């Protein structure tokens, strides 16, 4: 009986970890979808789209910065430890191809470990 109880307790820890990771992945998906929606509602001319939304690699557009830092629903306020690896948004102005990669490190994870990530690609033109 004791061995069975220990097994159940061990599985509960794994289940909580899996549910937490699924929650963060779902949040990242929602945040990426929010940014894609903003892109569709904005001026979709390739160069303008790139200037406004590209970010995370040193050149952050104004719409990228607003999405990242929105006090109510911004990436920095929803996912844990995003500041370590900022989300990467790349826009190809010629084709309208957009790639969004969002990184996070769950609380309690080794900060030097590879960050969890969610990546989506779409075309906005």
CSV table of C-alpha atoms in Angstrom, one decimal, residues 11-71:
chain,number,residue,atom,x,y,z
A,11,UNK,CA,2.9,11.1,-10.5
A,12,UNK,CA,1.1,14.1,-9.0
A,13,UNK,CA,4.3,16.1,-9.2
A,14,UNK,CA,4.8,15.2,-12.8
A,15,UNK,CA,1.1,16.0,-13.6
A,16,UNK,CA,1.4,19.5,-12.0
A,17,UNK,CA,4.5,20.2,-14.0
A,18,UNK,CA,2.9,19.1,-17.3
A,19,UNK,CA,-0.2,21.2,-16.6
A,20,UNK,CA,1.9,24.3,-15.8
A,21,UNK,CA,3.9,23.9,-19.0
A,22,UNK,CA,0.6,23.5,-21.0
A,23,UNK,CA,-0.7,26.7,-19.4
A,24,UNK,CA,2.4,28.7,-20.4
A,25,UNK,CA,2.3,27.2,-23.9
A,26,UNK,CA,-1.4,28.2,-24.2
A,27,UNK,CA,-0.6,31.7,-23.0
A,28,UNK,CA,2.3,32.1,-25.5
A,29,UNK,CA,-0.1,30.9,-28.3
A,30,UNK,CA,-2.7,33.5,-27.2
A,31,UNK,CA,-0.1,36.3,-27.1
A,32,UNK,CA,1.3,35.4,-30.5
A,33,UNK,CA,-2.3,35.3,-31.9
A,34,UNK,CA,-2.9,38.7,-30.4
A,35,UNK,CA,0.2,40.2,-32.2
A,36,UNK,CA,-0.8,38.6,-35.5
A,37,UNK,CA,-4.3,40.1,-35.1
A,38,UNK,CA,-2.7,43.5,-34.6
A,39,UNK,CA,-0.6,43.0,-37.8
A,40,UNK,CA,-3.7,42.1,-39.8
A,41,UNK,CA,-5.5,45.2,-38.5
A,42,UNK,CA,-2.6,47.5,-39.3
A,43,UNK,CA,-1.0,48.8,-42.5
A,44,UNK,CA,0.2,45.6,-44.1
A,45,UNK,CA,2.6,47.2,-46.6
A,46,UNK,CA,5.8,45.1,-46.1
A,47,UNK,CA,8.2,47.8,-45.1
A,48,UNK,CA,5.7,49.4,-42.7
A,49,UNK,CA,4.8,46.0,-41.2
A,50,UNK,CA,8.5,45.3,-40.6
A,51,UNK,CA,9.2,48.7,-39.1
A,52,UNK,CA,6.3,48.5,-36.7
A,53,UNK,CA,6.3,44.9,-35.6
A,54,UNK,CA,9.8,43.4,-35.9
A,55,UNK,CA,11.7,43.0,-32.7
A,56,UNK,CA,13.7,41.1,-30.2
A,57,UNK,CA,17.0,41.3,-32.1
A,58,UNK,CA,18.0,44.8,-31.3
A,59,UNK,CA,15.6,46.8,-33.4
A,60,UNK,CA,12.2,46.9,-31.7
A,61,UNK,CA,9.3,48.5,-33.6
A,62,UNK,CA,6.8,50.6,-31.7
A,63,UNK,CA,4.0,48.0,-32.0
A,64,UNK,CA,6.3,45.2,-30.9
A,65,UNK,CA,7.3,47.3,-27.8
A,66,UNK,CA,3.6,48.1,-27.0
A,67,UNK,CA,2.7,44.4,-27.3
A,68,UNK,CA,5.7,43.3,-25.2
A,69,UNK,CA,5.0,45.8,-22.4
A,70,UNK,CA,1.2,46.2,-22.3
A,71,UNK,CA,0.5,46.4,-18.5
